[in-house]
Coordinates of C-alpha atoms in Angstrom, one line a residue:
X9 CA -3.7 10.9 -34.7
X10 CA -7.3 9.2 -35.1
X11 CA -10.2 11.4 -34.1
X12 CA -11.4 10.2 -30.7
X13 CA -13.7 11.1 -27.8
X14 CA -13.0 10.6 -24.4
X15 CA -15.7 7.3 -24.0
X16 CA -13.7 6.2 -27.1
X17 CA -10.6 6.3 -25.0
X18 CA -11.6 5.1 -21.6
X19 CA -13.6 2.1 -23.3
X20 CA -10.3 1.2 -25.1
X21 CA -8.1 1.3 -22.2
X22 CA -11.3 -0.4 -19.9
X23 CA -10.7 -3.4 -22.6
X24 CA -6.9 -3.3 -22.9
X25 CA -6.5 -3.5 -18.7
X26 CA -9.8 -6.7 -18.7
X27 CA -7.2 -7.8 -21.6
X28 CA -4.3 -7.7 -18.8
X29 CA -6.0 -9.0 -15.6
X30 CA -7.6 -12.3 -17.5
X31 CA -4.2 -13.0 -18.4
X32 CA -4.4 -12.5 -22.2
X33 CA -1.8 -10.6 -23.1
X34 CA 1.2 -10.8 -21.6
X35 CA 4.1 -7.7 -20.5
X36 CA 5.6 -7.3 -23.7
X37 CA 2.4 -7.2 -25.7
X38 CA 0.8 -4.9 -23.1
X39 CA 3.7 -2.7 -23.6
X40 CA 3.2 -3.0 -27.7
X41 CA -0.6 -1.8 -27.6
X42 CA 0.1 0.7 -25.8
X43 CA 2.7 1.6 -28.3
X44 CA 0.4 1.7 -31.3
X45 CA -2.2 3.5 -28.8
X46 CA 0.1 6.3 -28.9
X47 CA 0.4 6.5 -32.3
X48 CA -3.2 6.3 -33.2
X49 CA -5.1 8.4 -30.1
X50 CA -3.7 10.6 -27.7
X51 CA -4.9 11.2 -23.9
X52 CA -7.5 13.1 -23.1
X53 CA -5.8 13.1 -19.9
X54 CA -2.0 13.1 -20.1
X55 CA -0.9 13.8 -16.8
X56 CA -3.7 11.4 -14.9
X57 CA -2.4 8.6 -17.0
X58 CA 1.3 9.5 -16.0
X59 CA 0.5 9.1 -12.5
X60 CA -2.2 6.1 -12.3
X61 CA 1.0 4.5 -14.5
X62 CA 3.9 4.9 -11.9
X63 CA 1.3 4.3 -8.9
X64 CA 0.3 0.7 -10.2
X65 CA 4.0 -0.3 -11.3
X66 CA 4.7 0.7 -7.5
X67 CA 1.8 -1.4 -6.2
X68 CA 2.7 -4.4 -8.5
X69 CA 6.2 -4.6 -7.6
X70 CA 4.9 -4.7 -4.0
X71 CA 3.4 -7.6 -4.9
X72 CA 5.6 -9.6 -6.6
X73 CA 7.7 -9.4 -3.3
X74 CA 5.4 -11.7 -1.9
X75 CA 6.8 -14.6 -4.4
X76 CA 10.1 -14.1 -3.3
X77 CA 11.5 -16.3 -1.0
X78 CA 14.3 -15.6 1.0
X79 CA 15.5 -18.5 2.1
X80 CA 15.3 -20.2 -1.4
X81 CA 17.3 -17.5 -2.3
X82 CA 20.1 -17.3 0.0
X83 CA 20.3 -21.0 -0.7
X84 CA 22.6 -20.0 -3.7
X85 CA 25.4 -20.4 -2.1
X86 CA 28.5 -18.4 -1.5
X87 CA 29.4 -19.0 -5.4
X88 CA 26.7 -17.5 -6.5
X89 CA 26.7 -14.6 -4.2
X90 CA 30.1 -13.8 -5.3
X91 CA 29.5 -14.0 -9.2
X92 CA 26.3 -12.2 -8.7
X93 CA 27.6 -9.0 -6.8
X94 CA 30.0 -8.8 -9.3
X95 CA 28.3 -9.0 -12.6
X96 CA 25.5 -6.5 -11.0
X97 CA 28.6 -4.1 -10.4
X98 CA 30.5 -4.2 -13.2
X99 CA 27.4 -4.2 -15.2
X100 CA 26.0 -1.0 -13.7
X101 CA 29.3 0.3 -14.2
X102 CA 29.8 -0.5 -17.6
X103 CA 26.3 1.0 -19.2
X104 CA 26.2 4.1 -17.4
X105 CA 30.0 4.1 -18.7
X106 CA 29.0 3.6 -22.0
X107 CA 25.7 5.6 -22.0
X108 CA 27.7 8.3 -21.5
X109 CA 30.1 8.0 -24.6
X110 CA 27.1 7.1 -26.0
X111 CA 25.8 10.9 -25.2
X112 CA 22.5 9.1 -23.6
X113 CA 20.6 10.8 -20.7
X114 CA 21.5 9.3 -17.1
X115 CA 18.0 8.3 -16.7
X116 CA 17.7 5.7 -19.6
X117 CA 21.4 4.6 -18.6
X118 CA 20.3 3.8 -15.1
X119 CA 17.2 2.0 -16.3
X120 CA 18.9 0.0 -19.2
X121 CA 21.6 -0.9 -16.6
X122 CA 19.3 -2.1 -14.6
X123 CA 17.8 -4.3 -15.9
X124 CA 20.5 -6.4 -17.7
X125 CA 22.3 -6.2 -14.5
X126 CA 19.2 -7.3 -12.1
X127 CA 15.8 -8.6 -13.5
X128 CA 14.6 -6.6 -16.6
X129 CA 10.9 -5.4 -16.8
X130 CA 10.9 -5.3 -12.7
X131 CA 14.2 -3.7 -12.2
X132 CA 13.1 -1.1 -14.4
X133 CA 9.9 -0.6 -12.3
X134 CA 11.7 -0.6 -9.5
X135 CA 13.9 2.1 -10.8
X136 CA 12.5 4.3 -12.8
X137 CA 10.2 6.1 -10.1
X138 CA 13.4 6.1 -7.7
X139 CA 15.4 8.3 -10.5
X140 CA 11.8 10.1 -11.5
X141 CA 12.3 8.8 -14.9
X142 CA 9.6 10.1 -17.6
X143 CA 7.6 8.0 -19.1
X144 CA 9.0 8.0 -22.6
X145 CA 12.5 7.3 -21.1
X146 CA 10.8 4.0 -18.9
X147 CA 9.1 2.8 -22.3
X148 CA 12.0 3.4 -24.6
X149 CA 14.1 1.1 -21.8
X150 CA 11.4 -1.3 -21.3
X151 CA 11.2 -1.9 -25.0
X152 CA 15.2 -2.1 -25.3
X153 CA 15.2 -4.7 -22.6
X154 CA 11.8 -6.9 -23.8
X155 CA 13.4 -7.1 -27.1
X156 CA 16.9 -8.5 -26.2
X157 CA 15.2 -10.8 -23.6
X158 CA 12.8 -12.2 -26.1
X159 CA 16.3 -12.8 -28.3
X160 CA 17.7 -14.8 -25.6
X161 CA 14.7 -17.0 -24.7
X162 CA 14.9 -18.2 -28.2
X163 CA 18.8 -18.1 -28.6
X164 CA 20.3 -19.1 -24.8
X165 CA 19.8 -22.9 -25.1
X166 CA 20.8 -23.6 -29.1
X167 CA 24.6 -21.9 -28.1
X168 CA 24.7 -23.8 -24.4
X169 CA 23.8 -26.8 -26.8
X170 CA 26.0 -26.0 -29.1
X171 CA 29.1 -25.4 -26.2
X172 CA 28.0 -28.4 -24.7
X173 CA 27.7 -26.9 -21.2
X174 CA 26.4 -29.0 -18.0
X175 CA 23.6 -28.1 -16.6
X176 CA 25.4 -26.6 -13.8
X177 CA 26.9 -23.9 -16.5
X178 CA 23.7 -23.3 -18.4
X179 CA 21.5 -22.6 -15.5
X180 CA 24.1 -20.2 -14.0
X181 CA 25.3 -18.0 -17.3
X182 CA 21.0 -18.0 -17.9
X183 CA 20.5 -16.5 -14.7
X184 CA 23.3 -14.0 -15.3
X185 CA 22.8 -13.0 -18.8
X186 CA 18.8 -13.3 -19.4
X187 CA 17.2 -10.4 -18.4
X188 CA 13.3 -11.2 -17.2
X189 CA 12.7 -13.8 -14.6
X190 CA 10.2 -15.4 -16.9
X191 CA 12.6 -16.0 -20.1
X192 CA 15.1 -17.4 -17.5
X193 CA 13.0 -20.1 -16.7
X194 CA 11.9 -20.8 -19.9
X195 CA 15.3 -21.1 -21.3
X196 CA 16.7 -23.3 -18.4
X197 CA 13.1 -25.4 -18.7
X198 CA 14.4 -26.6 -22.2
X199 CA 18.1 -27.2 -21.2
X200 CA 16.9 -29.3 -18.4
X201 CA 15.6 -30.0 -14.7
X202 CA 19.2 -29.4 -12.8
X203 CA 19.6 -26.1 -15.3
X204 CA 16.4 -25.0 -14.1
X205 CA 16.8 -25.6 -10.4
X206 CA 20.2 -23.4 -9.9
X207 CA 19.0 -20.9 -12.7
X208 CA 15.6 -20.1 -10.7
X209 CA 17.5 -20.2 -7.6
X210 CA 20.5 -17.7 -8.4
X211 CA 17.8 -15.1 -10.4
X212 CA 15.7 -15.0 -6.8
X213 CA 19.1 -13.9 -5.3
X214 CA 19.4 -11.3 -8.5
X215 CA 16.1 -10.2 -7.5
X216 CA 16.8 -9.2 -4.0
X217 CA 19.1 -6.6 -5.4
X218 CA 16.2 -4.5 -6.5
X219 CA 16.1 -3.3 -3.0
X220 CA 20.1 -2.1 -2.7
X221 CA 20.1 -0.9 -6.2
X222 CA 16.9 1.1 -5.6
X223 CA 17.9 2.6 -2.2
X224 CA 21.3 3.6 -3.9
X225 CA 19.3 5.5 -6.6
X226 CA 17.6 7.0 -4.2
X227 CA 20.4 8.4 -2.4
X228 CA 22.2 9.4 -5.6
X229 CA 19.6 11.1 -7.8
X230 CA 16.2 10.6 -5.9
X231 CA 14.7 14.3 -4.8
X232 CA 15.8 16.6 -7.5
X233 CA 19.5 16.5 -6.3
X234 CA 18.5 16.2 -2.8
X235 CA 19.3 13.0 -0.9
X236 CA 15.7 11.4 -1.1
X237 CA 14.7 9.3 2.1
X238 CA 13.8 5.5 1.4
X239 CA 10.6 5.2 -1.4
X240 CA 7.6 3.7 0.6
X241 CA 6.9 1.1 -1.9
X242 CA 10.6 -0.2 -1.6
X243 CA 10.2 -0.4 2.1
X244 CA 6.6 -2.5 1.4
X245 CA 8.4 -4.2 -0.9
X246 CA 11.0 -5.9 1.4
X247 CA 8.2 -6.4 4.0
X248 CA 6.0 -8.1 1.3
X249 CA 9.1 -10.6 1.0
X250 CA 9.1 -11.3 4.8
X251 CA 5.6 -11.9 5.4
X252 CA 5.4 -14.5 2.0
X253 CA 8.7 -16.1 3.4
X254 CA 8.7 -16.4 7.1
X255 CA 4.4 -15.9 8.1
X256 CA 2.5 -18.9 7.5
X257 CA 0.4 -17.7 4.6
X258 CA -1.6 -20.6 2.4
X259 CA 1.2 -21.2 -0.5
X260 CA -2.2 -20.9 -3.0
X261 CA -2.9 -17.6 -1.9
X262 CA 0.8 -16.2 -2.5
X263 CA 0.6 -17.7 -5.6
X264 CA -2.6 -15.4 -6.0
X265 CA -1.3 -12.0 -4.8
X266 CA 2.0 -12.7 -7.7
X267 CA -0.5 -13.5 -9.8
X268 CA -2.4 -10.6 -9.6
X269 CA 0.7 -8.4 -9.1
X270 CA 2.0 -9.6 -12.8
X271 CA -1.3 -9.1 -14.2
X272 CA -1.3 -4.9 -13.3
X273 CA 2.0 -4.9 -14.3
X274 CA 1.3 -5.4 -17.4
X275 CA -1.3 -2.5 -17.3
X276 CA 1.2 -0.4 -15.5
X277 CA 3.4 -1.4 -19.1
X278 CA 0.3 -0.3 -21.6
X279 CA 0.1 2.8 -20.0
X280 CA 3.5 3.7 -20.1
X281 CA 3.8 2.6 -23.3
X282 CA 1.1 5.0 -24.5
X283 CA 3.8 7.7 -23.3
X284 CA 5.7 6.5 -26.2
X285 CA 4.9 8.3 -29.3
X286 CA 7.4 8.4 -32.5
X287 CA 7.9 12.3 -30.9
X288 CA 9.2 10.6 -28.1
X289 CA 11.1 7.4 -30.0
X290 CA 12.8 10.3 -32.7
X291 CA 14.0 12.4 -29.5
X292 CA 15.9 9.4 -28.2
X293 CA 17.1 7.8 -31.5
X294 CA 18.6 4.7 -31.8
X295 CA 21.6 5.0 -29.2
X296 CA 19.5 3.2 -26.1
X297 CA 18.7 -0.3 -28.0
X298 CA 22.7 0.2 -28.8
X299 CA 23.3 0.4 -25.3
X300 CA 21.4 -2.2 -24.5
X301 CA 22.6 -4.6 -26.8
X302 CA 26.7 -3.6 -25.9
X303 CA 25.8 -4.2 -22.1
X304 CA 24.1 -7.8 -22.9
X305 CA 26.8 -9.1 -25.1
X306 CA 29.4 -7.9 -23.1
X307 CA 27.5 -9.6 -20.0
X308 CA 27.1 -12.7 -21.9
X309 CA 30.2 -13.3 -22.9
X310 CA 32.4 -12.0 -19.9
X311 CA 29.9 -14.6 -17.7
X312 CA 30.1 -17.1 -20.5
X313 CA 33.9 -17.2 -20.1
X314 CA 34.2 -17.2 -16.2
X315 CA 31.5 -20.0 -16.2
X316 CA 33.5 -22.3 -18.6
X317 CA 36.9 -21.4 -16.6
X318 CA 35.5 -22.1 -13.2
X319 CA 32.7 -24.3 -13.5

């Protein structure tokens, strides 16, 4: 650890979340600095940072529920409610399965599951107060999850090229098996217009299942082994949804709250990642980014099969 002061701190962090809200670094670097933060300084206030941490990730996913659109989303069609139900199940069920051969705790299981199974980065956030996940088990799950979704930005449309899949294919076995909303459209961009259409459309409907998945949690493992009543923020969350889809809003000034809601995101990320020092990274070994990787290739290829067979 560097020697630091607490203005050295607060001035570093003041820069880091400026960094975040002018859009110059983006989730997974966010998540990086605050990585190397917590290698070089440590917080002056530990706790605080813990909290301000889970309170903005709750506020951001709030407002990200304002750029879903419900109807856009139930536009997917019965197809695509089907093969999303079940690859959210069986995907769930599979990596808490295999975390626990794996002898990982239930709480990086859940959140690993998640978000292969839903929307990544998000999912996680969605999940991880829910469960009341630390914050060393959030960052070692965010990390896993960045990681193999940066892989499949760069990987997705060089094997649907090389399988020769119609768009129709590619855009629903990118929606399936690419974790992050953003790296979805990015990979279906390249492939092509129609890829991009049905991916974007079948990952809003993935979306939506932050709320069920969530509530579930909450039921399951929220309250310390009691039944937890419904989060607040998951309630605002599905509210934020109606009011962007169905109130007559200005379309400009939806795209503003998202916008906004990304941006502290990504200082939600930085702060949690400065819960991630190699104390933290040592006491969880290896075992989550091989969970992660199982779950995605296993979700890949089962999707990339049914796709070919039935599409």
């Amino acid at each position: 650890m560097l020697k630091q002061t607490p203005h050295l701190f607060y001035s570093m962090l003041a820069l880091v979340a400026i960094l975040c809200l002018f859009d110059l670094i983006n989730a997974p670097v966010a998540l990086l600095l605050g990585v190397v933060v917590a290698q070089l300084w440590s917080s002056p206030m530990p706790k605080a940072t813990s909290k301000l941490s889970k309170y903005i990730l709750q506020y951001s996913i709030v407002g990200l529920g304002f750029g879903i659109n419900l109807v856009h989303a139930a536009k997917a069609g019965t197809t695509g409610l089907a093969v999303t139900a079940l690859s959210i199940t069986l995907t769930l069920l599979v990596g808490m399965v295999i975390g626990r051969r794996l002898g990982i705790g239930r709480n990086i299981s859940l959140l690993i599951s998640s978000g292969t199974a839903i929307c990544g980065g998000s999912a996680i956030a969605a999940v991880a107060p829910v469960v009341g996940a630390k914050d060393d088990e959030t960052s070692v799950s965010l990390a896993t999850i960045f990681l193999l979704n940066a892989i499949a930005l760069l990987i997705f449309p060089f094997i649907g090229r090389l399988l020769d899949m119609s768009q129709l294919q590619f855009g629903f076995w990118s929606a399936i098996a690419i974790h992050d909303t953003s790296s979805v459209v990015g990979a279906a961009s390249v492939f092509g217009s129609d890829a991009l259409n049905i991916a974007t459309t079948i990952k809003l409907e993935r979306s939506l299942w932050i709320v069920p998945v969530s509530l579930l949690f909450s039921y399951l493992y929220g309250g310390g082994g009691k039944r937890a009543s419904v989060p607040l923020f998951i309630i605002l969350f599905v509210v934020s949804m109606v009011v962007g889809t169905y109130l007559p809003i200005p379309h400009g000034l939806l795209l503003g709250v998202t916008s906004v809601a990304r941006r502290t995101l990504n200082v939600a990320l930085f702060l949690i990642g400065m819960g991630l020092s190699f104390k933290a990274i040592r006491s969880v070994g290896v075992r989550p980014i091989v969970l992660g990787v199982t779950i995605w290739l296993i979700v890949g290829v089962v999707s990339l099969y049914g796709i070919r067979v039935f599409l």
